[in-house]
Protein backbone atom coordinates (compact mmCIF):
# COMPACT_ATOMS: atom_id res chain seq x y z
CA UNK A 1 0.00 0.00 0.00
CA UNK A 2 3.01 2.32 -0.19
CA UNK A 3 4.04 4.90 -2.77
CA UNK A 4 7.15 4.07 -4.78
CA UNK A 5 9.40 7.04 -5.49
CA UNK A 6 11.75 6.23 -8.36
CA UNK A 7 14.82 8.42 -8.83
CA UNK A 8 18.33 8.14 -10.18
CA UNK A 9 20.18 11.46 -10.25
CA UNK A 10 21.18 14.42 -8.12
CA UNK A 11 18.44 16.84 -9.23
CA UNK A 12 15.73 14.22 -8.68
CA UNK A 13 16.86 13.59 -5.11
CA UNK A 14 17.03 17.33 -4.39
CA UNK A 15 13.58 18.03 -5.83
CA UNK A 16 11.83 14.94 -4.45
CA UNK A 17 13.23 15.28 -0.92
CA UNK A 18 10.22 17.33 0.17
CA UNK A 19 7.78 14.82 -1.33
CA UNK A 20 9.59 11.91 0.33
CA UNK A 21 9.56 13.71 3.68
CA UNK A 22 5.82 14.49 3.35
CA UNK A 23 5.02 10.88 2.43
CA UNK A 24 6.92 9.72 5.50
CA UNK A 25 6.74 5.96 6.11
CA UNK A 26 4.45 5.54 3.09
CA UNK A 27 7.37 6.33 0.77
CA UNK A 28 9.47 3.55 -0.66
CA UNK A 29 12.45 5.15 -2.38
CA UNK A 30 13.95 3.20 -5.27
CA UNK A 31 17.30 4.44 -6.59
CA UNK A 32 18.08 3.25 -10.12
CA UNK A 33 21.77 3.97 -9.64
CA UNK A 34 22.10 6.27 -12.67
CA UNK A 35 24.29 8.56 -10.54
CA UNK A 36 26.32 6.17 -8.42
CA UNK A 37 28.96 8.73 -7.41
CA UNK A 38 28.49 9.44 -3.65
CA UNK A 39 28.96 13.18 -4.22
CA UNK A 40 26.04 13.17 -6.65
CA UNK A 41 23.78 10.89 -4.65
CA UNK A 42 24.08 9.78 -1.00
CA UNK A 43 25.05 13.18 0.33
CA UNK A 44 21.66 14.60 -0.71
CA UNK A 45 19.79 12.04 1.39
CA UNK A 46 21.89 12.55 4.51
CA UNK A 47 21.80 16.34 4.19
CA UNK A 48 18.00 16.34 4.23
CA UNK A 49 17.83 13.79 7.05
CA UNK A 50 16.15 11.26 4.76
CA UNK A 51 16.62 7.51 5.16
CA UNK A 52 18.81 5.86 2.52
CA UNK A 53 16.88 4.43 -0.47
CA UNK A 54 15.15 1.17 0.43
CA UNK A 55 15.90 -0.39 -2.94
CA UNK A 56 18.93 0.15 -5.15
CA UNK A 57 19.56 -1.03 -8.66
CA UNK A 58 22.72 -0.48 -10.66
CA UNK A 59 21.97 0.84 -14.15
CA UNK A 60 24.82 3.38 -14.01
CA UNK A 61 27.12 4.06 -16.92
CA UNK A 62 25.33 1.88 -19.48
CA UNK A 63 24.19 4.53 -21.98
CA UNK A 64 20.60 5.66 -22.41
CA UNK A 65 19.14 2.49 -23.95
CA UNK A 66 21.07 0.21 -21.61
CA UNK A 67 20.03 2.23 -18.55
CA UNK A 68 16.37 2.25 -19.48
CA UNK A 69 16.43 -1.45 -20.37
CA UNK A 70 18.17 -2.57 -17.19
CA UNK A 71 16.02 -0.31 -15.01
CA UNK A 72 12.83 -1.51 -16.66
CA UNK A 73 13.62 -5.16 -16.01
CA UNK A 74 14.46 -4.56 -12.34
CA UNK A 75 11.50 -2.24 -11.71
CA UNK A 76 9.02 -4.51 -13.44
CA UNK A 77 9.96 -7.38 -11.16
CA UNK A 78 9.82 -5.19 -8.09
CA UNK A 79 6.45 -3.62 -8.97
CA UNK A 80 4.95 -7.05 -9.66
CA UNK A 81 6.00 -8.26 -6.23
CA UNK A 82 5.21 -5.16 -4.15
CA UNK A 83 2.34 -3.49 -6.03
CA UNK A 84 2.70 0.14 -4.85
CA UNK A 85 -0.52 2.20 -5.08
CA UNK A 86 1.28 4.83 -7.15
CA UNK A 87 4.72 5.54 -8.59
CA UNK A 88 6.21 9.03 -8.34
CA UNK A 89 8.86 10.23 -10.80
CA UNK A 90 10.37 13.70 -11.25
CA UNK A 91 11.83 15.69 -14.13
CA UNK A 92 13.35 14.37 -17.33
CA UNK A 93 16.09 11.82 -16.73
CA UNK A 94 16.42 8.23 -17.89
CA UNK A 95 15.28 7.16 -14.42
CA UNK A 96 12.13 9.29 -14.83
CA UNK A 97 11.07 7.66 -18.07
CA UNK A 98 12.05 4.20 -16.79
CA UNK A 99 9.88 4.55 -13.69
CA UNK A 100 6.93 5.75 -15.77
CA UNK A 101 7.23 2.93 -18.33
CA UNK A 102 7.59 0.23 -15.67
CA UNK A 103 4.60 1.48 -13.68
CA UNK A 104 2.48 1.84 -16.80
CA UNK A 105 3.29 -1.73 -17.83
CA UNK A 106 1.95 -2.94 -14.46
CA UNK A 107 -1.02 -0.57 -14.60
CA UNK A 108 0.12 1.33 -11.54
CA UNK A 109 -0.75 5.07 -11.57
CA UNK A 110 2.16 7.33 -12.52
CA UNK A 111 2.65 10.71 -10.84
CA UNK A 112 4.95 13.10 -12.71
CA UNK A 113 6.43 15.88 -10.63
CA UNK A 114 7.55 18.83 -12.81
CA UNK A 115 5.31 17.91 -15.74
CA UNK A 116 4.88 19.97 -18.89
CA UNK A 117 8.38 21.37 -19.42
CA UNK A 118 9.31 21.66 -23.10
CA UNK A 119 12.49 22.97 -24.71
CA UNK A 120 11.15 22.17 -28.21
CA UNK A 121 14.71 21.01 -28.88
CA UNK A 122 14.70 17.40 -29.99
CA UNK A 123 18.48 17.15 -29.96
CA UNK A 124 18.18 16.81 -26.17
CA UNK A 125 17.43 13.31 -24.82
CA UNK A 126 15.67 15.05 -21.91
CA UNK A 127 13.00 16.40 -24.27
CA UNK A 128 12.01 12.85 -25.23
CA UNK A 129 12.03 11.79 -21.59
CA UNK A 130 9.65 14.65 -20.74
CA UNK A 131 7.24 13.92 -23.57
CA UNK A 132 7.12 10.16 -22.97
CA UNK A 133 6.72 10.54 -19.21
CA UNK A 134 3.95 13.13 -19.49
CA UNK A 135 2.00 10.96 -21.91
CA UNK A 136 2.27 7.96 -19.56
CA UNK A 137 1.26 9.88 -16.44
CA UNK A 138 -2.03 9.70 -14.55
CA UNK A 139 -1.38 12.71 -12.32
CA UNK A 140 0.71 15.52 -13.81
CA UNK A 141 2.05 18.09 -11.34
CA UNK A 142 2.87 21.17 -13.41
CA UNK A 143 4.88 23.94 -11.81
CA UNK A 144 3.68 26.92 -13.86
CA UNK A 145 0.84 28.07 -16.11
CA UNK A 146 3.19 27.76 -19.10
CA UNK A 147 3.76 24.10 -18.22
CA UNK A 148 -0.02 23.54 -18.06
CA UNK A 149 -0.33 25.14 -21.51
CA UNK A 150 2.40 22.93 -22.98
CA UNK A 151 0.46 19.87 -21.84
CA UNK A 152 -2.83 21.21 -23.19
CA UNK A 153 -1.20 21.68 -26.60
CA UNK A 154 -0.47 17.94 -26.61
CA UNK A 155 -4.00 17.06 -25.61
CA UNK A 156 -3.25 16.44 -21.93
CA UNK A 157 -5.56 18.28 -19.55
CA UNK A 158 -8.58 18.04 -17.34
CA UNK A 159 -8.35 16.52 -13.89
CA UNK A 160 -5.07 14.74 -14.67
CA UNK A 161 -3.19 18.06 -14.52
CA UNK A 162 -2.75 20.14 -11.38
CA UNK A 163 -0.66 23.26 -10.93
CA UNK A 164 1.50 23.02 -7.82
CA UNK A 165 4.56 25.22 -8.24
CA UNK A 166 8.00 23.64 -8.28
CA UNK A 167 9.34 21.66 -5.30
CA UNK A 168 12.70 23.37 -5.80
CA UNK A 169 11.40 26.40 -3.89
CA UNK A 170 11.02 24.47 -0.64
CA UNK A 171 14.24 22.55 -1.38
CA UNK A 172 16.17 25.82 -1.43
CA UNK A 173 14.49 27.05 1.75
CA UNK A 174 15.23 23.79 3.54
CA UNK A 175 18.88 23.64 2.51
CA UNK A 176 20.11 27.23 2.42
CA UNK A 177 22.35 27.66 5.48
CA UNK A 178 21.82 30.58 7.86
CA UNK A 179 23.74 33.82 7.56
CA UNK A 180 26.60 32.83 9.89
CA UNK A 181 27.21 29.50 8.21
CA UNK A 182 27.14 31.19 4.82
CA UNK A 183 29.76 33.71 5.93
CA UNK A 184 31.94 30.86 7.13
CA UNK A 185 31.49 28.97 3.84
CA UNK A 186 32.67 31.98 1.87
CA UNK A 187 35.52 32.78 4.22
CA UNK A 188 36.84 29.23 4.01
CA UNK A 189 37.27 29.71 0.26
CA UNK A 190 38.60 33.25 0.56
CA UNK A 191 35.51 34.71 -1.14
CA UNK A 192 33.71 37.96 -0.47
CA UNK A 193 29.95 38.46 -0.95
CA UNK A 194 29.21 39.67 -4.48
CA UNK A 195 32.83 39.15 -5.50
CA UNK A 196 32.83 35.87 -7.43
CA UNK A 197 30.95 33.83 -10.02
CA UNK A 198 29.60 30.34 -9.31
CA UNK A 199 29.68 28.13 -12.40
CA UNK A 200 28.39 24.67 -13.34
CA UNK A 201 28.70 22.93 -16.72
CA UNK A 202 27.66 19.36 -17.40
CA UNK A 203 25.18 19.06 -20.33
CA UNK A 204 26.34 16.79 -23.16
CA UNK A 205 25.94 19.66 -25.67
CA UNK A 206 28.65 21.57 -23.76
CA UNK A 207 30.93 18.70 -22.69
CA UNK A 208 30.86 16.17 -25.57
CA UNK A 209 31.87 18.87 -28.05
CA UNK A 210 35.53 19.83 -27.51
CA UNK A 211 35.15 23.23 -29.21
CA UNK A 212 32.16 24.21 -27.05
CA UNK A 213 33.89 23.15 -23.85
CA UNK A 214 37.08 24.99 -24.82
CA UNK A 215 35.08 28.13 -25.58
CA UNK A 216 33.24 28.01 -22.26
CA UNK A 217 36.41 27.50 -20.21
CA UNK A 218 38.17 30.29 -22.13
CA UNK A 219 35.23 32.62 -21.45
CA UNK A 220 35.41 31.83 -17.72
CA UNK A 221 38.95 33.22 -17.71
CA UNK A 222 37.55 36.49 -19.12
CA UNK A 223 34.99 37.04 -16.35
CA UNK A 224 35.44 40.19 -14.26
CA UNK A 225 35.84 38.24 -10.99
CA UNK A 226 37.17 34.97 -9.54
CA UNK A 227 35.31 31.78 -10.38
CA UNK A 228 34.16 28.83 -8.28
CA UNK A 229 33.68 25.78 -10.50
CA UNK A 230 32.31 22.62 -8.84
CA UNK A 231 33.09 20.04 -11.50
CA UNK A 232 30.62 17.33 -12.42
CA UNK A 233 32.44 13.99 -12.96
CA UNK A 234 31.21 13.95 -16.58
CA UNK A 235 32.79 17.36 -17.19
CA UNK A 236 36.08 16.37 -15.59
CA UNK A 237 36.14 13.30 -17.87
CA UNK A 238 35.45 15.47 -20.91
CA UNK A 239 38.13 18.02 -19.97
CA UNK A 240 40.71 15.22 -19.80
CA UNK A 241 39.51 13.54 -23.00
CA UNK A 242 39.64 16.78 -24.97
CA UNK A 243 43.07 17.73 -23.55
CA UNK A 244 41.81 20.91 -21.85
CA UNK A 245 43.20 20.31 -18.35
CA UNK A 246 45.46 23.40 -18.56
CA UNK A 247 42.39 25.60 -19.01
CA UNK A 248 41.18 24.64 -15.52
CA UNK A 249 44.12 26.47 -13.93
CA UNK A 250 42.92 29.43 -11.87
CA UNK A 251 39.21 28.61 -12.23
CA UNK A 252 38.56 27.67 -8.61
CA UNK A 253 37.88 24.05 -9.42
CA UNK A 254 36.38 21.91 -6.69
CA UNK A 255 34.48 18.62 -6.55
CA UNK A 256 30.67 18.46 -6.68
CA UNK A 257 29.27 20.25 -3.60
CA UNK A 258 26.46 19.30 -1.25
CA UNK A 259 23.23 21.30 -1.45
CA UNK A 260 23.87 23.52 1.55
CA UNK A 261 27.30 24.58 0.38
CA UNK A 262 26.25 25.04 -3.25
CA UNK A 263 23.22 27.16 -2.32
CA UNK A 264 25.19 29.11 0.28
CA UNK A 265 27.78 30.04 -2.36
CA UNK A 266 25.08 30.73 -4.96
CA UNK A 267 23.24 33.09 -2.60
CA UNK A 268 26.22 35.47 -2.40
CA UNK A 269 27.69 35.09 -5.89
CA UNK A 270 27.88 38.20 -8.07
CA UNK A 271 26.23 36.07 -10.73
CA UNK A 272 25.87 32.45 -11.78
CA UNK A 273 26.87 30.76 -15.05
CA UNK A 274 25.30 27.37 -15.65
CA UNK A 275 23.75 24.94 -18.12
CA UNK A 276 21.78 23.24 -15.34
CA UNK A 277 18.01 23.04 -15.30
CA UNK A 278 17.63 23.28 -11.54
CA UNK A 279 19.90 26.30 -11.21
CA UNK A 280 17.55 28.23 -13.54
CA UNK A 281 14.90 27.80 -10.88
CA UNK A 282 17.10 28.26 -7.83
CA UNK A 283 18.39 31.62 -9.07
CA UNK A 284 14.82 32.98 -8.86
CA UNK A 285 14.55 31.94 -5.20
CA UNK A 286 18.04 33.21 -4.33
CA UNK A 287 17.54 36.38 -6.44
CA UNK A 288 20.85 36.05 -8.27
CA UNK A 289 21.36 36.77 -11.99
CA UNK A 290 22.20 33.76 -14.16
CA UNK A 291 23.85 33.29 -17.55
CA UNK A 292 22.38 30.09 -19.05
CA UNK A 293 24.89 28.56 -21.45
CA UNK A 294 22.68 26.53 -23.76
CA UNK A 295 20.99 26.49 -27.11
CA UNK A 296 17.48 26.27 -25.71
CA UNK A 297 15.66 26.22 -22.41
CA UNK A 298 12.56 24.50 -21.09
CA UNK A 299 12.28 27.11 -18.36
CA UNK A 300 11.30 30.37 -20.11
CA UNK A 301 9.84 31.65 -16.82
CA UNK A 302 13.36 32.34 -15.52
CA UNK A 303 14.40 34.17 -18.68
CA UNK A 304 12.10 37.11 -18.17
CA UNK A 305 14.01 38.71 -15.33
CA UNK A 306 16.55 36.47 -13.69
CA UNK A 307 18.44 34.81 -16.52
CA UNK A 308 19.68 35.20 -20.08
CA UNK A 309 20.17 32.41 -22.60
CA UNK A 310 23.55 32.51 -24.31
CA UNK A 311 25.31 30.01 -26.61
CA UNK A 312 28.90 29.11 -25.83
CA UNK A 313 30.78 32.18 -27.10
CA UNK A 314 31.86 35.75 -26.29
CA UNK A 315 28.40 36.75 -25.05
CA UNK A 316 29.20 34.93 -21.81
CA UNK A 317 31.92 37.39 -20.75
CA UNK A 318 30.18 40.35 -22.42
CA UNK A 319 26.99 39.77 -20.44
CA UNK A 320 28.99 39.36 -17.24
CA UNK A 321 30.92 42.59 -17.89
CA UNK A 322 27.67 44.47 -18.43
CA UNK A 323 26.19 43.16 -15.19
CA UNK A 324 29.40 43.88 -13.32
CA UNK A 325 29.07 47.60 -14.08
CA UNK A 326 26.03 47.93 -11.82
CA UNK A 327 25.85 44.79 -9.76
CA UNK A 328 24.20 46.32 -6.65
CA UNK A 329 21.47 47.79 -8.85
CA UNK A 330 20.87 44.46 -10.56
CA UNK A 331 20.77 42.58 -7.26
CA UNK A 332 18.35 45.13 -5.84
CA UNK A 333 16.00 44.78 -8.81
CA UNK A 334 15.98 40.98 -8.54
CA UNK A 335 15.47 41.03 -4.77
CA UNK A 336 12.14 42.77 -5.32
CA UNK A 337 10.81 40.05 -7.65
CA UNK A 338 8.89 36.92 -6.80
CA UNK A 339 9.95 33.50 -8.04
CA UNK A 340 7.81 32.35 -10.96
CA UNK A 341 8.13 28.81 -9.62
CA UNK A 342 5.70 29.10 -6.74
CA UNK A 343 5.39 29.70 -3.04
CA UNK A 344 7.17 26.68 -1.57
CA UNK A 345 4.16 24.44 -0.93
CA UNK A 346 4.44 22.16 -3.98
CA UNK A 347 5.56 19.04 -2.09
CA UNK A 348 2.72 19.32 0.39
CA UNK A 349 0.14 19.81 -2.35
CA UNK A 350 1.47 16.93 -4.42
CA UNK A 351 1.36 14.49 -1.51
CA UNK A 352 -2.14 15.65 -0.50
CA UNK A 353 -3.33 15.00 -4.06
CA UNK A 354 -1.70 11.55 -4.14
CA UNK A 355 -3.46 10.64 -0.89
CA UNK A 356 -6.80 11.90 -2.19
CA UNK A 357 -6.62 10.12 -5.55
CA UNK A 358 -4.84 6.92 -4.80
CA UNK A 359 -5.87 6.44 -1.18
CA UNK A 360 -2.44 5.87 0.30
CA UNK A 361 -2.74 3.74 3.39
N1 LIG B 1 24.12 21.22 -7.27
C1 LIG B 1 24.74 20.82 -6.10
N2 LIG B 1 26.11 20.79 -6.05
C2 LIG B 1 26.87 21.15 -7.11
C3 LIG B 1 26.23 21.55 -8.31
C4 LIG B 1 24.85 21.57 -8.35
O1 LIG B 1 24.08 20.50 -5.11
O2 LIG B 1 28.10 21.10 -7.02
C5 LIG B 1 22.66 21.19 -7.32
C6 LIG B 1 21.99 22.47 -7.70
O3 LIG B 1 21.71 23.24 -6.56
C7 LIG B 1 20.72 22.01 -8.37
C8 LIG B 1 21.07 20.66 -8.91
O4 LIG B 1 22.29 20.28 -8.32
O5 LIG B 1 19.69 21.82 -7.42
C9 LIG B 1 21.17 20.68 -10.40
O6 LIG B 1 21.55 19.44 -10.84
P1 LIG B 1 22.19 19.20 -12.25
O7 LIG B 1 22.77 20.47 -12.75
O8 LIG B 1 23.04 18.00 -12.13
O9 LIG B 1 20.94 18.74 -13.14
P2 LIG B 1 19.82 19.54 -13.91
O10 LIG B 1 19.16 20.47 -12.96
O11 LIG B 1 20.47 20.22 -15.06
O12 LIG B 1 18.88 18.46 -14.35
Coordinates of N, CA, C and O in Angstrom, one line a residue, residues 64 91-94 117 119 121 123-131 202-205 234 294 298:
X64 N 22.0 5.4 -22.6 CA 20.6 5.7 -22.4 C 19.8 4.4 -22.6 O 19.0 4.0 -21.7
X91 N 10.9 15.1 -13.1 CA 11.8 15.7 -14.1 C 11.9 14.9 -15.4 O 10.9 14.5 -16.0
X92 N 13.2 14.8 -15.9 CA 13.4 14.4 -17.3 C 14.6 13.5 -17.5 O 15.2 13.5 -18.6
X93 N 14.9 12.7 -16.6 CA 16.1 11.8 -16.7 C 15.7 10.4 -17.3 O 14.5 10.1 -17.4
X94 N 16.7 9.6 -17.5 CA 16.4 8.2 -17.9 C 15.7 7.5 -16.8 O 14.8 6.7 -17.1
X117 N 7.3 20.6 -18.9 CA 8.4 21.4 -19.4 C 8.7 21.0 -20.9 O 8.7 19.8 -21.2
X119 N 11.5 22.1 -24.1 CA 12.5 23.0 -24.7 C 12.2 23.1 -26.2 O 12.8 24.0 -26.8
X121 N 13.4 21.3 -28.3 CA 14.7 21.0 -28.9 C 14.9 19.5 -28.8 O 15.2 18.9 -27.8
X123 N 17.1 17.7 -30.0 CA 18.5 17.1 -30.0 C 18.8 16.7 -28.5 O 19.8 16.1 -28.3
X124 N 17.9 17.1 -27.6 CA 18.2 16.8 -26.2 C 17.4 15.5 -25.8 O 16.2 15.5 -25.9
X125 N 18.1 14.5 -25.3 CA 17.4 13.3 -24.8 C 16.4 13.6 -23.8 O 15.3 13.0 -23.7
X126 N 16.6 14.7 -23.0 CA 15.7 15.1 -21.9 C 14.3 15.4 -22.5 O 13.3 15.2 -21.8
X127 N 14.3 16.0 -23.7 CA 13.0 16.4 -24.3 C 12.1 15.2 -24.5 O 10.9 15.2 -24.3
X128 N 12.8 14.1 -25.0 CA 12.0 12.8 -25.2 C 11.5 12.3 -23.9 O 10.4 11.8 -23.8
X129 N 12.4 12.3 -22.9 CA 12.0 11.8 -21.6 C 10.8 12.5 -21.0 O 9.9 11.9 -20.5
X130 N 10.8 13.9 -21.2 CA 9.7 14.6 -20.7 C 8.4 14.3 -21.4 O 7.3 14.0 -20.8
X131 N 8.4 14.2 -22.8 CA 7.2 13.9 -23.6 C 6.7 12.5 -23.2 O 5.5 12.4 -23.0
X202 N 27.6 20.8 -17.3 CA 27.7 19.4 -17.4 C 26.8 18.8 -18.5 O 26.9 17.6 -18.8
X203 N 26.0 19.6 -19.2 CA 25.2 19.1 -20.3 C 26.0 18.5 -21.5 O 27.1 19.1 -21.8
X204 N 25.6 17.4 -22.0 CA 26.3 16.8 -23.2 C 26.6 17.8 -24.3 O 27.7 17.8 -24.8
X205 N 25.7 18.7 -24.6 CA 25.9 19.7 -25.7 C 27.2 20.6 -25.4 O 27.8 21.1 -26.3
X234 N 31.3 14.1 -15.1 CA 31.2 14.0 -16.6 C 32.1 15.0 -17.2 O 32.8 14.8 -18.2
X294 N 23.4 27.6 -23.1 CA 22.7 26.5 -23.8 C 22.1 27.0 -25.0 O 22.0 28.2 -25.3
X298 N 13.9 24.9 -21.4 CA 12.6 24.5 -21.1 C 12.0 25.3 -19.9 O 10.9 25.0 -19.4

